[in-house]
mmCIF file of C-alpha atoms in Angstrom:
data_model
loop_
_atom_site.group_PDB
_atom_site.id
_atom_site.type_symbol
_atom_site.label_atom_id
_atom_site.label_comp_id
_atom_site.label_asym_id
_atom_site.label_seq_id
_atom_site.Cartn_x
_atom_site.Cartn_y
_atom_site.Cartn_z
ATOM 1 C CA MET A 1109 -9.279 -41.794 -11.317
ATOM 2 C CA PHE A 1110 -10.258 -38.545 -8.946
ATOM 3 C CA SER A 1111 -11.801 -39.573 -5.175
ATOM 4 C CA GLN A 1112 -14.459 -37.002 -3.762
ATOM 5 C CA ARG A 1113 -13.340 -34.182 -1.599
ATOM 6 C CA PRO A 1114 -13.622 -34.541 2.031
ATOM 7 C CA VAL A 1115 -16.352 -32.669 3.117
ATOM 8 C CA LYS A 1116 -14.980 -29.603 5.702
ATOM 9 C CA PRO A 1117 -16.745 -31.050 9.270
ATOM 10 C CA ALA A 1118 -18.651 -26.934 10.610
ATOM 11 C CA LYS A 1119 -16.992 -25.758 13.418
ATOM 12 C CA THR A 1120 -19.890 -22.689 13.756
ATOM 13 C CA ILE A 1121 -23.487 -22.947 12.730
ATOM 14 C CA ASP A 1122 -22.797 -20.427 9.814
ATOM 15 C CA ASN A 1123 -20.542 -23.001 8.267
ATOM 16 C CA VAL A 1124 -24.397 -24.486 8.944
ATOM 17 C CA TYR A 1125 -25.461 -22.198 6.576
ATOM 18 C CA GLY A 1126 -23.545 -21.793 4.088
ATOM 19 C CA SER A 1127 -23.235 -25.347 3.137
ATOM 20 C CA ALA A 1128 -27.260 -25.227 3.198
ATOM 21 C CA PHE A 1129 -27.242 -22.562 0.424
ATOM 22 C CA TYR A 1130 -24.296 -23.945 -1.404
ATOM 23 C CA HIS A 1131 -26.449 -26.780 -1.760
ATOM 24 C CA LEU A 1132 -29.906 -25.002 -2.612
ATOM 25 C CA GLU A 1133 -27.996 -22.700 -4.999
ATOM 26 C CA ALA A 1134 -27.248 -25.967 -7.234
ATOM 27 C CA LYS A 1135 -31.099 -27.011 -7.203
ATOM 28 C CA ASP A 1136 -34.068 -27.464 -5.149
ATOM 29 C CA ARG A 1137 -34.375 -30.307 -2.166
ATOM 30 C CA THR A 1138 -36.635 -31.217 0.150
ATOM 31 C CA ILE A 1139 -36.070 -30.802 3.657
ATOM 32 C CA ASN A 1140 -34.988 -34.010 4.047
ATOM 33 C CA GLU A 1141 -32.867 -33.867 1.156
ATOM 34 C CA LEU A 1142 -30.951 -30.990 2.686
ATOM 35 C CA ARG A 1143 -30.652 -33.102 6.101
ATOM 36 C CA LYS A 1144 -28.476 -35.466 4.407
ATOM 37 C CA LYS A 1145 -25.973 -33.202 3.394
ATOM 38 C CA LEU A 1146 -26.330 -31.534 6.590
ATOM 39 C CA ILE A 1147 -25.468 -34.227 8.530
ATOM 40 C CA ALA A 1148 -22.116 -34.535 6.916
ATOM 41 C CA LYS A 1149 -21.486 -31.404 7.943
ATOM 42 C CA THR A 1150 -22.026 -30.961 11.344
ATOM 43 C CA ASP A 1151 -22.961 -34.242 14.339
ATOM 44 C CA ASN A 1152 -24.772 -30.348 15.681
ATOM 45 C CA GLN A 1153 -28.183 -31.678 15.834
ATOM 46 C CA GLU A 1154 -28.947 -28.484 17.307
ATOM 47 C CA TRP A 1155 -27.537 -26.252 14.293
ATOM 48 C CA ILE A 1156 -29.535 -28.546 11.510
ATOM 49 C CA ASP A 1157 -32.709 -27.954 13.284
ATOM 50 C CA THR A 1158 -32.088 -24.708 13.198
ATOM 51 C CA VAL A 1159 -31.220 -23.405 9.733
ATOM 52 C CA LEU A 1160 -34.140 -26.364 8.821
ATOM 53 C CA ASN A 1161 -36.363 -24.772 10.091
ATOM 54 C CA ASP A 1162 -35.053 -21.075 9.540
ATOM 55 C CA LEU A 1163 -34.903 -21.557 5.805
ATOM 56 C CA VAL A 1164 -37.687 -22.824 5.622
ATOM 57 C CA GLU A 1165 -39.718 -19.738 7.747
ATOM 58 C CA ARG A 1166 -37.582 -17.808 5.361
ATOM 59 C CA GLY A 1167 -39.461 -19.099 1.953
ATOM 60 C CA TYR A 1168 -35.858 -20.844 0.806
ATOM 61 C CA LEU A 1169 -36.530 -24.752 1.591
ATOM 62 C CA LYS A 1170 -39.767 -25.205 0.373
ATOM 63 C CA PRO A 1171 -41.662 -27.577 3.025
ATOM 64 C CA ASP A 1172 -42.663 -31.265 2.224
ATOM 65 C CA ASN A 1173 -46.297 -30.074 0.849
ATOM 66 C CA ASP A 1174 -45.142 -27.593 -1.215
ATOM 67 C CA PHE A 1175 -42.627 -29.384 -2.410
ATOM 68 C CA ALA A 1176 -45.233 -32.067 -3.775
ATOM 69 C CA ILE A 1177 -46.849 -29.445 -5.087
ATOM 70 C CA LYS A 1178 -43.811 -27.786 -6.899
ATOM 71 C CA PHE A 1179 -43.030 -31.457 -8.139
ATOM 72 C CA VAL A 1180 -46.550 -32.263 -9.348
ATOM 73 C CA GLU A 1181 -46.996 -29.616 -11.907
ATOM 74 C CA MET A 1182 -43.791 -29.502 -13.450
ATOM 75 C CA ALA A 1183 -44.352 -33.696 -13.624
ATOM 76 C CA PHE A 1184 -48.151 -33.614 -14.828
ATOM 77 C CA SER A 1185 -47.000 -30.606 -17.556
ATOM 78 C CA SER A 1186 -44.222 -33.178 -18.184
ATOM 79 C CA GLU A 1187 -46.506 -35.710 -18.769
ATOM 80 C CA LYS A 1188 -45.857 -38.160 -16.609
ATOM 81 C CA GLY A 1189 -48.209 -40.084 -14.877
ATOM 82 C CA SER A 1190 -48.445 -40.755 -10.534
ATOM 83 C CA GLN A 1191 -46.753 -43.974 -10.425
ATOM 84 C CA PHE A 1192 -43.683 -41.482 -11.734
ATOM 85 C CA ILE A 1193 -43.981 -38.954 -8.978
ATOM 86 C CA LEU A 1194 -44.730 -41.168 -5.929
ATOM 87 C CA SER A 1195 -41.584 -43.435 -6.855
ATOM 88 C CA LYS A 1196 -39.253 -39.975 -7.417
ATOM 89 C CA LEU A 1197 -41.103 -38.143 -3.843
ATOM 90 C CA ARG A 1198 -40.402 -41.547 -2.147
ATOM 91 C CA GLU A 1199 -36.694 -41.548 -2.853
ATOM 92 C CA LYS A 1200 -36.780 -37.418 -1.554
ATOM 93 C CA GLY A 1201 -38.486 -38.807 1.440
ATOM 94 C CA ILE A 1202 -41.340 -37.565 1.581
ATOM 95 C CA ASN A 1203 -44.012 -38.923 2.665
ATOM 96 C CA GLU A 1204 -46.453 -40.800 0.331
ATOM 97 C CA SER A 1205 -49.980 -39.594 2.537
ATOM 98 C CA ILE A 1206 -48.212 -35.553 1.693
ATOM 99 C CA VAL A 1207 -47.451 -37.000 -2.453
ATOM 100 C CA ASN A 1208 -50.964 -38.127 -2.594
ATOM 101 C CA GLU A 1209 -52.272 -35.374 -1.050
ATOM 102 C CA ALA A 1210 -49.957 -33.065 -3.817
ATOM 103 C CA ILE A 1211 -51.504 -35.573 -6.334
ATOM 104 C CA ALA A 1212 -55.186 -35.614 -5.080
ATOM 105 C CA TYR A 1213 -54.962 -31.174 -5.455
ATOM 106 C CA VAL A 1214 -53.370 -30.964 -8.521
ATOM 107 C CA THR A 1215 -55.533 -32.767 -10.551
ATOM 108 C CA ASN A 1216 -58.586 -31.810 -8.779
ATOM 109 C CA ARG A 1217 -57.479 -28.422 -9.452
ATOM 110 C CA ASP A 1218 -56.269 -27.892 -13.049
ATOM 111 C CA GLU A 1219 -59.067 -31.083 -14.179
ATOM 112 C CA ILE A 1220 -56.058 -33.621 -14.652
ATOM 113 C CA CYS A 1221 -56.952 -36.867 -16.251
ATOM 114 C CA GLU A 1222 -53.914 -39.064 -16.827
ATOM 115 C CA VAL A 1223 -55.186 -41.285 -19.366
ATOM 116 C CA THR A 1224 -55.742 -37.744 -21.559
ATOM 117 C CA LEU A 1225 -51.032 -37.547 -20.304
ATOM 118 C CA LEU A 1226 -50.670 -40.935 -21.473
ATOM 119 C CA ASN A 1227 -52.412 -40.862 -24.346
ATOM 120 C CA ASN A 1228 -50.469 -37.733 -25.417
ATOM 121 C CA ARG A 1229 -47.567 -38.969 -24.929
ATOM 122 C CA LEU A 1230 -48.133 -41.874 -27.261
ATOM 123 C CA ALA A 1231 -49.591 -40.053 -29.702
ATOM 124 C CA ASP A 1232 -46.067 -38.325 -29.449
ATOM 125 C CA MET A 1233 -43.892 -41.037 -29.802
ATOM 126 C CA ASN A 1234 -42.003 -42.484 -32.501
ATOM 127 C CA LEU A 1235 -42.825 -45.701 -32.885
ATOM 128 C CA GLU A 1236 -40.739 -46.843 -36.061
ATOM 129 C CA SER A 1237 -38.995 -50.061 -35.095
ATOM 130 C CA LEU A 1238 -40.456 -50.394 -31.528
ATOM 131 C CA SER A 1239 -41.817 -53.444 -29.973
ATOM 132 C CA SER A 1240 -45.148 -53.727 -27.954
ATOM 133 C CA ASP A 1241 -43.106 -55.445 -24.616
ATOM 134 C CA LYS A 1242 -40.982 -51.727 -25.663
ATOM 135 C CA LEU A 1243 -43.041 -48.826 -25.842
ATOM 136 C CA TYR A 1244 -45.009 -50.838 -22.839
ATOM 137 C CA ALA A 1245 -41.893 -50.405 -20.522
ATOM 138 C CA THR A 1246 -40.989 -47.034 -21.441
ATOM 139 C CA LEU A 1247 -44.862 -45.421 -20.227
ATOM 140 C CA THR A 1248 -44.934 -47.670 -17.084
ATOM 141 C CA LYS A 1249 -41.366 -45.890 -17.090
ATOM 142 C CA TYR A 1250 -43.126 -42.595 -17.166
ATOM 143 C CA GLY A 1251 -45.306 -43.427 -14.222
ATOM 144 C CA PHE A 1252 -49.014 -44.638 -16.079
ATOM 145 C CA LYS A 1253 -50.651 -47.267 -14.681
ATOM 146 C CA SER A 1254 -50.199 -50.526 -15.904
ATOM 147 C CA ALA A 1255 -53.725 -51.882 -17.491
ATOM 148 C CA ASP A 1256 -53.953 -47.249 -18.314
ATOM 149 C CA VAL A 1257 -51.120 -48.263 -20.809
ATOM 150 C CA ARG A 1258 -52.366 -51.621 -21.814
ATOM 151 C CA GLU A 1259 -55.990 -49.898 -22.982
ATOM 152 C CA ALA A 1260 -54.018 -47.023 -24.760
ATOM 153 C CA ILE A 1261 -51.903 -49.452 -26.581
ATOM 154 C CA LYS A 1262 -54.992 -51.422 -27.195
ATOM 155 C CA SER A 1263 -56.745 -48.635 -28.474
ATOM 156 C CA HIS A 1264 -53.989 -47.159 -31.002
ATOM 157 C CA PRO A 1265 -54.180 -47.896 -34.533
ATOM 158 C CA VAL A 1266 -50.449 -48.520 -34.928
ATOM 159 C CA ALA A 1267 -49.443 -48.807 -31.238
ATOM 160 C CA SER A 1268 -52.546 -51.749 -31.555
ATOM 161 C CA THR A 1269 -50.241 -53.563 -34.227
ATOM 162 C CA LEU A 1270 -47.111 -53.639 -32.903
ATOM 163 C CA SER A 1271 -44.933 -56.813 -32.590
ATOM 164 C CA SER A 1272 -43.524 -58.377 -29.415
ATOM 165 C CA LYS A 1273 -39.970 -59.202 -28.941
ATOM 166 C CA MET A 1274 -40.445 -63.047 -29.438
ATOM 167 C CA GLN A 1275 -42.789 -62.561 -31.866
ATOM 168 C CA ILE A 1276 -39.648 -60.107 -34.166
ATOM 169 C CA LYS A 1277 -37.175 -62.695 -33.095
ATOM 170 C CA ALA A 1278 -39.565 -65.312 -33.790
ATOM 171 C CA ASP A 1279 -39.760 -63.595 -37.259
ATOM 172 C CA LYS A 1280 -36.451 -63.670 -38.357
ATOM 173 C CA ALA A 1281 -35.682 -66.921 -37.421
ATOM 174 C CA ASP A 1282 -35.001 -69.765 -40.043
ATOM 175 C CA ILE A 1283 -36.791 -72.939 -39.160
ATOM 176 C CA VAL A 1284 -34.368 -75.079 -40.051
ATOM 177 C CA LYS A 1285 -30.888 -73.852 -37.972
ATOM 178 C CA GLU A 1286 -33.231 -73.101 -35.313
ATOM 179 C CA ILE A 1287 -34.124 -77.688 -36.427
ATOM 180 C CA GLU A 1288 -30.745 -78.093 -36.182
ATOM 181 C CA LYS A 1289 -29.499 -76.117 -32.778
ATOM 182 C CA LEU A 1290 -32.367 -77.652 -30.521
ATOM 183 C CA ALA A 1291 -31.522 -81.345 -32.605
ATOM 184 C CA ARG A 1292 -27.585 -81.128 -31.801
ATOM 185 C CA LYS A 1293 -29.094 -81.138 -27.708
ATOM 186 C CA LEU A 1294 -30.322 -84.131 -28.100
ATOM 187 C CA LYS A 1295 -34.122 -83.303 -28.533
ATOM 188 C CA GLY A 1296 -36.600 -85.510 -30.340
ATOM 189 C CA LYS A 1297 -39.058 -83.861 -33.334
ATOM 190 C CA SER A 1298 -41.562 -83.706 -30.880
ATOM 191 C CA ILE A 1299 -40.596 -81.666 -27.708
ATOM 192 C CA ILE A 1300 -38.341 -79.621 -30.858
ATOM 193 C CA LYS A 1301 -42.073 -79.038 -32.770
ATOM 194 C CA ARG A 1302 -43.607 -78.125 -29.645
ATOM 195 C CA GLU A 1303 -40.396 -75.213 -28.079
ATOM 196 C CA LEU A 1304 -40.533 -73.721 -32.068
ATOM 197 C CA LYS A 1305 -43.630 -73.917 -31.621
ATOM 198 C CA GLN A 1306 -43.726 -71.733 -28.049
ATOM 199 C CA LYS A 1307 -41.038 -69.124 -29.259
ATOM 200 C CA LEU A 1308 -44.105 -68.032 -31.886
ATOM 201 C CA ILE A 1309 -41.639 -69.247 -34.728
ATOM 202 C CA ASP A 1310 -43.880 -70.750 -38.024
ATOM 203 C CA ILE A 1311 -44.210 -73.732 -38.051
ATOM 204 C CA SER A 1312 -46.637 -74.705 -40.927
ATOM 205 C CA ASN A 1313 -43.435 -76.437 -42.703
ATOM 206 C CA PHE A 1314 -41.699 -78.062 -40.360
ATOM 207 C CA ASP A 1315 -42.474 -81.836 -40.778
ATOM 208 C CA GLU A 1316 -41.392 -80.923 -44.812
ATOM 209 C CA GLU A 1317 -37.772 -79.676 -43.229
ATOM 210 C CA ILE A 1318 -37.437 -82.772 -40.773
ATOM 211 C CA GLU A 1319 -37.755 -84.903 -43.594
ATOM 212 C CA LYS A 1320 -35.143 -83.087 -46.017
ATOM 213 C CA LEU A 1321 -33.198 -83.135 -42.824
ATOM 214 C CA GLU A 1322 -33.083 -86.663 -42.011
ATOM 215 C CA LEU A 1323 -32.678 -87.203 -45.654
ATOM 216 C CA ASP A 1324 -29.657 -85.224 -46.225
ATOM 217 C CA GLY A 1325 -28.616 -86.663 -42.986
ATOM 218 C CA THR A 1326 -27.782 -83.928 -41.534
ATOM 219 C CA ILE A 1327 -29.475 -85.386 -38.190
ATOM 220 C CA ASP A 1328 -30.160 -88.666 -37.230
ATOM 221 C CA PHE A 1329 -32.918 -88.981 -34.781
ATOM 222 C CA TYR A 1330 -32.238 -92.375 -34.166
ATOM 223 C CA GLU A 1331 -27.965 -92.018 -33.630
ATOM 224 C CA ASN A 1332 -29.656 -89.216 -31.656
ATOM 225 C CA CYS A 1333 -31.425 -90.787 -29.263
ATOM 226 C CA GLN A 1334 -29.100 -93.512 -27.734
ATOM 227 C CA ALA A 1335 -27.238 -90.505 -27.551
ATOM 228 C CA ARG A 1336 -29.106 -89.291 -25.471
ATOM 229 C CA LEU A 1337 -29.636 -92.952 -23.467
ATOM 230 C CA ASP A 1338 -25.840 -92.895 -23.202
ATOM 231 C CA LYS A 1339 -26.563 -89.554 -21.105
ATOM 232 C CA LYS A 1340 -28.247 -92.581 -18.511
ATOM 233 C CA ARG A 1341 -27.572 -95.575 -16.926
ATOM 234 C CA PHE A 1342 -30.301 -97.546 -17.109
ATOM 235 C CA ASP A 1343 -29.767 -101.478 -16.754
ATOM 236 C CA LEU A 1344 -32.106 -102.508 -19.756
ATOM 237 C CA SER A 1345 -31.867 -105.751 -18.651
ATOM 238 C CA LYS A 1346 -34.544 -105.246 -16.052
ATOM 239 C CA SER A 1347 -38.728 -104.534 -17.568
ATOM 240 C CA LYS A 1348 -38.798 -101.859 -15.425
ATOM 241 C CA GLU A 1349 -35.434 -100.212 -15.572
ATOM 242 C CA LYS A 1350 -36.455 -100.287 -19.214
ATOM 243 C CA SER A 1351 -39.687 -98.621 -18.680
ATOM 244 C CA LYS A 1352 -37.862 -96.085 -17.119
ATOM 245 C CA ALA A 1353 -35.395 -95.293 -20.188
ATOM 246 C CA TYR A 1354 -38.809 -95.110 -22.597
ATOM 247 C CA ALA A 1355 -40.380 -92.486 -20.347
ATOM 248 C CA TYR A 1356 -37.099 -90.547 -19.958
ATOM 249 C CA LEU A 1357 -36.585 -91.194 -23.928
ATOM 250 C CA TYR A 1358 -40.006 -90.300 -24.695
ATOM 251 C CA SER A 1359 -39.476 -87.374 -22.544
ATOM 252 C CA HIS A 1360 -36.980 -85.880 -24.567
ATOM 253 C CA GLY A 1361 -39.059 -85.391 -27.436
ATOM 254 C CA PHE A 1362 -38.274 -89.113 -29.743
ATOM 255 C CA SER A 1363 -40.327 -91.492 -31.335
ATOM 256 C CA SER A 1364 -41.982 -94.602 -30.778
ATOM 257 C CA ASP A 1365 -39.875 -96.468 -33.663
ATOM 258 C CA GLU A 1366 -36.786 -94.050 -32.739
ATOM 259 C CA ILE A 1367 -36.880 -95.846 -28.821
ATOM 260 C CA LYS A 1368 -37.742 -99.074 -29.638
ATOM 261 C CA GLU A 1369 -34.413 -99.313 -32.399
ATOM 262 C CA THR A 1370 -32.336 -98.175 -29.386
ATOM 263 C CA LEU A 1371 -33.942 -100.338 -26.267
ATOM 264 C CA ASN A 1372 -33.967 -103.474 -28.237
ATOM 265 C CA ASN A 1373 -29.905 -102.389 -29.416
#
């Protein structure tokens, strides 16, 4: 594994200039970004300030407001929203008020409508195999406001019909396997039915499938009820404890018949 080569400390202000030009050749940087690079080169604050001010005056380094305007222009041309711009320029050390001013300036000058940018991006996207959740996350990642994204998806003829990840998973689920899995966790019928419904699994054949599983001996809810009770230490000789045990088993989805037989054993 390669380790990063240590920065050679600057011995003169010319070394600081050299470092500054080296970093600016790689890409445009904000004053704050370049300052951090130069601090790694020298602890002479006077040299750093002199170099930064000189580079700004000579046009090699953009003032924050100019950098922000340029960044906003590029972001809007790439169909990215203001939330993306704010986040990225904040990371680069530009004050939020400067960023907001730049966004307002470019928006007014170029008559930018972020909703239009959002709809254009959505129109160009390949929506095949995308869930509604993934589409929403992608569009908000590009910096568009949540409310605008929801409205754009709702208004789009294809996007509005996309299923959620949960629904896609539910459509692929085998209800018998799901019932068996929950029964192994010692859950009763009513809880299993509720949990399947919460997972958006089609439960129209639930009672029929349960009956089949009970008839062929795959699941015995009476045994499961007893196994669930065995996990607790209730003194069933006391009526109060027996009532607690009943409530406990009922809360785990077992029927009155299953509970009564278990408690009377």
